[in-house]
Amino acid sequence: MATILAIETSCDETAVAIVNDRTILSSIVSSQIATHQPYGGVVPEVASRQHVELLNLAIAQALDSAQLTWSAIDGIAATCTPGLVGALLVGVTAAKTLAIVHQKPFLGVHHLEGHIYASYLSSPDLEPPFVCLLVSGGHTSLILVKACGDYETVGQTRDDAAGEAFDKVARLMNLGYPGGPILDRLAKKGNPKAFLLPEGQISLPKGGFHRYDSSFSGLKTAVLRLTQKLQLESPHLPVEDLAASFQATVAKGLTKRAIACALDYGLGTIAVGGGVAANSGLRQHLQAAAAHHNLRVLFPPLEFCTDNAAMIACAAAEHFNQGERSPLTLGVLSRMPIANVKQLYT
Ligand code: KG4
Ligand code: ZN
């Protein structure tokens, strides 16, 4: 059993959490969404500065809310890749400093492994192997989870990530940032069959389509063209029908690929992670299709789909229990394949 305090600062959430293996003792998430909203997206330098301002308080709150002191903490972890380099650096530097001051082991964590571990928090009985559909603002991947630290990415997006597509489509309709939750809310009041939109598919040289890779840039352009056409016809854009049709197209495409992957690899469980796992359309489509194929599908609670530090602490706890530690010389990286996570530990 390991009690880990983890820091997550890879993008625009300043988060600190304490977990004991797969049990959350506290989880603090301080969102910077309001700061970045006027810019229509995350401004990296602004994010780093906000992390510096918010982090100390978040650490104090995490300890306070868990009613623990440093003596109860076995290890200190921080997300070290992938993400905004300046933002990652704030969390990693804080974690290393605390590790030195309190003489605790330090562990760097891969952000995507954290999203996988969000499913262990809500389903502590979950054990590999299973398929993870990881859909966030930066990634859209189908990952075979074989063991802690042993991952194979079998499907990816060829262009935009699913969350990025939600954000871009919301922006082109002037709806605000982040687009996912806004479109999700509007879609509930719209008709998903109002507009027929193209599901992006990756053609194979010998004919047919890639079973697991996806593409969202064509869909985004189709929504742009449709929006421009509708704006010429009427000043009132049918945003609810557009949101519902777009969301249903994304949900159907992701569902098809996740189910195909689980069936092809003979795996009975699909765990979904990342901000887009909060999407109600994806939840409905995937749950219905999984039931049809007798597959188990796991969605973390909404607060653990988007970025949080509890998932980072949970991943770190398992590495810690396996005797793995990160050197204090570990740096941050804007990108790193999840297949290489073992490189973070000695
Ligand atoms: O995992 P996350 O918090 O950060 C990254 O690691 O990228 O994901 C953020 C992304 C954003 O693109 C946001 O628009 C999207 O997740 N998102 C959603 C929903 N909630 C957040 N997308 C669709 N439906 C939602 N309900
Ligand atoms: Zn994330």
Coordinates of C-alpha atoms and ligand atoms in Angstrom, one line a residue:
M1 CA 0.0 0.0 0.0
A2 CA 1.4 3.4 -0.9
T3 CA 0.1 6.9 -0.1
I4 CA 1.1 9.3 -2.9
L5 CA 0.8 13.0 -3.3
A6 CA 0.7 14.0 -7.0
I7 CA 0.8 17.2 -8.9
E8 CA -0.8 17.7 -12.4
T9 CA 0.1 20.9 -14.3
S10 CA 0.4 19.6 -17.9
C11 CA -2.2 22.1 -19.4
D12 CA -4.7 24.4 -17.8
E13 CA -5.7 22.7 -14.6
T14 CA -3.6 23.1 -11.5
A15 CA -4.4 19.9 -9.6
V16 CA -3.0 18.1 -6.5
A17 CA -4.3 14.9 -5.0
I18 CA -3.5 12.3 -2.4
V19 CA -4.4 8.6 -3.0
N20 CA -3.8 5.4 -1.2
D21 CA -3.3 2.9 -4.0
R22 CA -6.7 3.1 -5.7
T23 CA -8.5 5.1 -3.0
I24 CA -8.8 8.9 -3.2
L25 CA -8.0 10.7 0.0
S26 CA -8.2 14.2 -1.5
S27 CA -8.4 15.8 -4.9
I28 CA -8.1 19.5 -5.6
V29 CA -8.6 20.9 -9.1
S30 CA -8.1 24.6 -9.7
S31 CA -9.3 25.3 -13.2
Q32 CA -7.8 28.1 -15.3
I33 CA -10.6 28.0 -17.9
A34 CA -11.9 31.5 -17.0
T35 CA -8.4 33.0 -17.5
H36 CA -8.0 31.5 -21.0
Q37 CA -11.6 31.9 -22.1
P38 CA -11.0 35.5 -23.6
Y39 CA -8.3 34.0 -25.9
G40 CA -10.4 31.1 -27.1
G41 CA -7.8 28.6 -26.0
V42 CA -4.9 27.9 -23.6
V43 CA -2.1 30.5 -23.7
P44 CA 1.0 28.4 -22.6
E45 CA 2.9 31.2 -20.8
V46 CA -0.2 32.4 -19.0
A47 CA -0.9 28.8 -17.9
S48 CA 2.7 28.4 -16.4
R49 CA 2.4 31.6 -14.4
Q50 CA -1.0 30.6 -13.1
H51 CA 0.3 27.2 -12.0
V52 CA 3.0 29.0 -10.0
E53 CA 0.4 31.2 -8.3
L54 CA -2.1 28.4 -7.6
L55 CA 0.1 25.4 -6.7
N56 CA 1.2 26.1 -3.2
L57 CA -2.4 26.6 -2.0
A58 CA -3.6 23.5 -3.9
I59 CA -0.9 21.4 -2.1
A60 CA -1.9 22.8 1.3
Q61 CA -5.6 22.1 0.5
A62 CA -4.9 18.5 -0.6
L63 CA -3.0 17.7 2.7
D64 CA -5.7 19.5 4.7
S65 CA -8.6 17.8 3.1
A66 CA -7.0 14.4 3.5
Q67 CA -6.1 15.4 7.1
L68 CA -2.6 14.2 6.6
T69 CA 0.9 15.6 7.2
W70 CA 4.0 15.0 5.2
S71 CA 5.0 12.1 7.4
A72 CA 2.1 10.0 6.0
I73 CA 3.2 10.5 2.4
D74 CA 5.3 7.7 0.9
G75 CA 6.1 9.3 -2.4
I76 CA 5.7 12.6 -4.4
A77 CA 4.7 12.4 -8.1
A78 CA 4.1 14.9 -10.9
T79 CA 3.1 14.7 -14.6
C80 CA 6.3 15.1 -16.6
T81 CA 5.1 14.3 -20.1
P82 CA 3.3 15.0 -22.5
G83 CA 2.0 18.6 -22.2
L84 CA 3.1 22.2 -22.3
V85 CA 6.8 22.3 -21.3
G86 CA 6.6 25.4 -19.2
A87 CA 3.5 24.2 -17.4
L88 CA 4.9 20.7 -16.8
L89 CA 8.1 22.3 -15.4
V90 CA 6.2 24.0 -12.6
G91 CA 4.7 20.8 -11.3
V92 CA 7.8 18.7 -11.7
T93 CA 10.1 21.3 -10.0
A94 CA 7.6 21.6 -7.1
A95 CA 7.4 17.8 -6.7
K96 CA 11.2 17.3 -6.8
T97 CA 11.8 20.1 -4.3
L98 CA 9.2 18.6 -1.9
A99 CA 10.8 15.2 -2.4
I100 CA 14.2 16.6 -1.4
V101 CA 12.9 18.7 1.5
H102 CA 10.8 15.8 3.0
Q103 CA 13.2 13.1 1.9
K104 CA 10.6 11.1 -0.1
P105 CA 11.0 9.3 -3.4
F106 CA 10.0 11.2 -6.6
L107 CA 8.1 9.7 -9.5
G108 CA 7.4 11.3 -12.9
V109 CA 4.1 10.2 -14.5
H110 CA 3.0 10.0 -18.1
H111 CA -0.2 12.0 -18.4
L112 CA -1.9 9.4 -20.7
E113 CA -1.1 6.6 -18.2
G114 CA -2.9 8.9 -15.7
H115 CA -6.0 9.0 -17.9
I116 CA -5.9 5.1 -18.1
Y117 CA -5.6 5.0 -14.2
A118 CA -8.7 7.1 -13.8
S119 CA -10.6 3.9 -14.6
Y120 CA -8.9 2.1 -11.7
L121 CA -10.1 4.8 -9.3
S122 CA -13.7 4.2 -10.1
S123 CA -13.4 0.4 -10.7
P124 CA -10.8 -0.8 -8.3
D125 CA -11.4 -4.4 -9.3
L126 CA -10.2 -3.6 -12.9
E127 CA -7.2 -5.6 -14.0
P128 CA -5.4 -5.8 -17.4
P129 CA -5.6 -6.8 -20.2
F130 CA -8.2 -4.4 -21.5
V131 CA -8.6 -1.7 -24.2
C132 CA -8.4 1.9 -23.3
L133 CA -10.1 4.5 -25.6
L134 CA -8.3 7.6 -24.7
V135 CA -10.0 10.7 -26.0
S136 CA -8.7 14.1 -24.8
G137 CA -7.9 17.6 -26.0
G138 CA -4.5 16.4 -27.3
H139 CA -5.0 12.6 -28.0
T140 CA -7.4 10.1 -29.6
S141 CA -5.9 6.7 -29.1
L142 CA -6.8 3.0 -28.7
I143 CA -4.4 1.5 -26.3
L144 CA -3.9 -2.2 -25.4
V145 CA -3.3 -2.1 -21.6
K146 CA -1.3 -5.3 -20.9
A147 CA 0.1 -4.5 -17.4
C148 CA 1.3 -1.4 -15.4
G149 CA 3.7 0.3 -17.7
D150 CA 3.1 -2.0 -20.7
Y151 CA 1.1 -0.3 -23.3
E152 CA 0.6 -0.7 -27.1
T153 CA -1.1 2.0 -29.1
V154 CA -2.9 0.4 -32.0
G155 CA -5.0 3.4 -33.1
Q156 CA -4.6 7.1 -33.3
T157 CA -5.9 10.2 -34.9
R158 CA -4.2 11.3 -38.1
D159 CA -4.9 15.0 -37.5
D160 CA -7.0 16.7 -34.8
A161 CA -7.8 15.0 -31.5
A162 CA -11.4 14.4 -30.6
G163 CA -11.5 17.1 -27.9
E164 CA -9.7 19.5 -30.2
A165 CA -12.4 18.9 -32.8
F166 CA -15.1 19.8 -30.3
D167 CA -13.1 22.9 -29.3
K168 CA -12.6 24.0 -33.0
V169 CA -16.2 23.3 -34.0
A170 CA -17.5 25.4 -31.0
R171 CA -15.1 28.2 -31.9
L172 CA -16.2 28.3 -35.5
M173 CA -19.8 28.6 -34.3
N174 CA -18.7 31.4 -31.8
L175 CA -19.9 29.3 -28.8
G176 CA -16.9 29.8 -26.5
Y177 CA -14.2 27.6 -24.9
P178 CA -13.8 24.8 -24.1
G179 CA -16.1 23.5 -26.8
G180 CA -16.8 20.0 -25.5
P181 CA -19.1 20.7 -22.6
I182 CA -20.8 23.6 -24.5
L183 CA -21.6 21.4 -27.6
D184 CA -22.6 18.5 -25.3
R185 CA -25.2 20.7 -23.5
L186 CA -26.6 22.1 -26.8
A187 CA -26.6 18.6 -28.4
K188 CA -29.1 17.4 -25.8
K189 CA -31.7 19.8 -27.2
G190 CA -30.9 19.0 -30.9
N191 CA -31.7 16.4 -33.5
P192 CA -28.6 14.2 -34.2
K193 CA -30.1 13.3 -37.6
A194 CA -30.7 16.9 -38.7
F195 CA -27.5 17.0 -40.8
L196 CA -25.6 14.2 -42.4
L197 CA -21.9 14.8 -41.7
P198 CA -18.9 12.7 -43.0
E199 CA -17.2 10.4 -40.6
G200 CA -13.5 10.7 -41.3
Q201 CA -11.9 7.4 -42.3
I202 CA -8.4 6.5 -43.2
S203 CA -8.1 4.7 -46.5
L204 CA -5.7 1.8 -46.8
P205 CA -3.5 1.4 -49.9
K206 CA -5.0 -2.0 -50.8
G207 CA -8.6 -0.7 -50.3
G208 CA -10.9 -0.5 -47.3
F209 CA -10.4 1.6 -44.2
H210 CA -8.1 1.5 -41.2
R211 CA -10.0 -0.2 -38.4
Y212 CA -8.7 1.9 -35.5
D213 CA -7.2 5.2 -36.8
S214 CA -9.5 8.2 -37.0
S215 CA -9.5 11.7 -38.6
F216 CA -11.5 14.7 -37.5
S217 CA -10.2 17.5 -39.8
G218 CA -12.6 16.6 -42.6
L219 CA -15.6 16.6 -40.3
K220 CA -14.5 19.9 -38.8
T221 CA -14.3 21.4 -42.4
A222 CA -17.7 20.0 -43.3
V223 CA -19.2 21.7 -40.2
L224 CA -17.5 25.0 -41.2
R225 CA -18.9 24.8 -44.8
L226 CA -22.4 23.8 -43.5
T227 CA -22.3 26.7 -41.0
Q228 CA -21.3 29.2 -43.7
K229 CA -24.1 27.9 -46.0
L230 CA -26.7 28.1 -43.2
Q231 CA -25.6 31.6 -42.2
L232 CA -26.3 32.8 -45.7
E233 CA -29.8 31.3 -45.6
S234 CA -30.8 32.6 -42.2
P235 CA -29.3 34.7 -39.4
H236 CA -30.4 32.1 -36.8
L237 CA -27.9 29.2 -36.9
P238 CA -29.5 25.9 -35.7
V239 CA -26.7 25.4 -33.2
E240 CA -28.5 22.7 -31.3
D241 CA -29.1 20.5 -34.4
L242 CA -25.5 21.2 -35.6
A243 CA -24.1 20.2 -32.2
A244 CA -26.2 17.1 -32.0
S245 CA -25.3 16.0 -35.5
F246 CA -21.6 16.7 -35.0
Q247 CA -21.5 14.9 -31.6
A248 CA -23.4 11.8 -32.9
T249 CA -20.9 11.6 -35.8
V250 CA -17.9 11.7 -33.5
A251 CA -19.6 9.3 -31.0
K252 CA -20.4 6.7 -33.7
G253 CA -16.9 6.8 -35.2
L254 CA -15.2 6.3 -31.8
T255 CA -17.6 3.6 -30.8
K256 CA -17.1 1.6 -34.0
R257 CA -13.3 1.7 -33.6
A258 CA -13.3 0.8 -29.9
I259 CA -15.7 -2.1 -30.4
A260 CA -13.7 -3.4 -33.4
C261 CA -10.5 -3.2 -31.3
A262 CA -11.9 -5.1 -28.3
L263 CA -13.4 -7.8 -30.6
D264 CA -10.3 -8.2 -32.7
Y265 CA -8.0 -8.6 -29.7
G266 CA -10.5 -10.7 -27.8
L267 CA -10.6 -8.3 -24.8
G268 CA -13.8 -8.1 -22.8
T269 CA -13.4 -4.6 -21.3
I270 CA -13.2 -1.1 -22.8
A271 CA -12.1 1.6 -20.3
V272 CA -12.6 5.2 -21.6
G273 CA -10.5 8.1 -20.4
G274 CA -9.8 11.8 -21.2
G275 CA -12.0 14.9 -21.3
V276 CA -14.2 13.5 -24.1
A277 CA -15.1 10.5 -22.0
A278 CA -17.4 13.0 -20.3
N279 CA -19.4 13.3 -23.5
S280 CA -23.0 12.2 -23.1
G281 CA -23.3 11.1 -26.7
L282 CA -20.2 9.0 -26.6
R283 CA -21.4 7.4 -23.3
Q284 CA -24.7 6.5 -24.8
H285 CA -23.4 5.1 -28.1
L286 CA -20.6 3.1 -26.6
Q287 CA -22.6 1.7 -23.8
A288 CA -25.4 0.5 -26.2
A289 CA -22.9 -1.0 -28.6
A290 CA -20.9 -2.7 -25.9
A291 CA -24.0 -4.2 -24.4
H292 CA -24.9 -5.6 -27.8
H293 CA -21.5 -7.3 -28.1
N294 CA -21.5 -8.4 -24.4
L295 CA -18.5 -6.2 -23.6
R296 CA -17.9 -4.3 -20.4
V297 CA -17.4 -0.5 -20.8
L298 CA -16.1 1.7 -18.0
F299 CA -16.4 5.5 -17.9
P300 CA -14.8 7.3 -15.0
P301 CA -17.0 9.8 -13.1
L302 CA -17.1 13.2 -15.0
E303 CA -14.6 14.9 -12.6
F304 CA -12.0 12.2 -13.3
C305 CA -12.5 12.3 -17.1
T306 CA -11.0 15.7 -17.4
D307 CA -7.5 16.5 -16.0
N308 CA -7.0 15.8 -12.3
A309 CA -4.2 14.7 -10.1
A310 CA -5.9 11.7 -8.5
M311 CA -5.4 9.7 -11.7
I312 CA -1.7 10.7 -11.7
A313 CA -1.3 9.7 -8.0
C314 CA -3.0 6.3 -8.7
A315 CA -0.6 5.5 -11.6
A316 CA 2.4 6.6 -9.5
A317 CA 1.2 4.4 -6.6
E318 CA 1.3 1.3 -8.8
H319 CA 4.8 2.1 -10.1
F320 CA 5.9 2.9 -6.5
N321 CA 4.5 -0.5 -5.3
Q322 CA 6.6 -2.2 -8.0
G323 CA 9.7 -0.6 -6.6
E324 CA 10.1 1.9 -9.4
R325 CA 11.4 5.5 -8.7
S326 CA 12.4 8.4 -11.0
P327 CA 15.8 10.1 -10.8
L328 CA 15.8 13.7 -9.6
T329 CA 17.5 14.4 -12.9
L330 CA 14.3 13.5 -14.8
G331 CA 13.2 16.3 -17.1
V332 CA 10.0 17.2 -18.8
L333 CA 9.0 16.4 -22.4
S334 CA 6.3 17.9 -24.6
R335 CA 5.8 14.5 -26.2
M336 CA 6.7 10.9 -25.4
P337 CA 5.0 7.7 -26.7
I338 CA 3.1 5.9 -23.9
A339 CA 5.0 2.7 -24.9
N340 CA 8.2 4.3 -23.4
V341 CA 6.8 5.0 -19.8
K342 CA 9.3 2.5 -18.3
Q343 CA 12.0 5.0 -19.3
L344 CA 10.8 7.3 -16.5
Y345 CA 11.8 4.8 -13.8
T346 CA 14.9 3.2 -12.5
Ligands
KG4_1 O1 -8.3 15.3 -20.7 P1 -8.5 16.7 -20.8 O2 -9.1 17.5 -19.6 O3 -7.2 17.5 -21.2 C1 -6.2 16.9 -22.0 O4 -5.4 16.1 -21.6 O5 -6.3 17.3 -23.2 O6 -9.5 17.0 -22.1 C2 -9.9 18.3 -22.4 C3 -10.8 18.1 -23.7 C4 -11.2 19.5 -24.2 O7 -10.9 19.5 -25.6 C5 -12.7 19.6 -24.0 O8 -13.4 20.3 -24.9 C6 -13.1 18.1 -24.0 O9 -12.0 17.4 -23.3 N1 -14.3 17.8 -23.2 C7 -15.4 17.3 -23.8 C8 -16.4 17.3 -22.7 N2 -15.8 17.7 -21.6 C9 -14.5 18.1 -21.9 N3 -15.6 17.0 -25.0 C10 -16.9 16.5 -25.3 N4 -17.9 16.5 -24.4 C11 -17.7 16.8 -23.1 N5 -18.7 16.8 -22.2
ZN2 ZN -5.6 15.1 -20.1

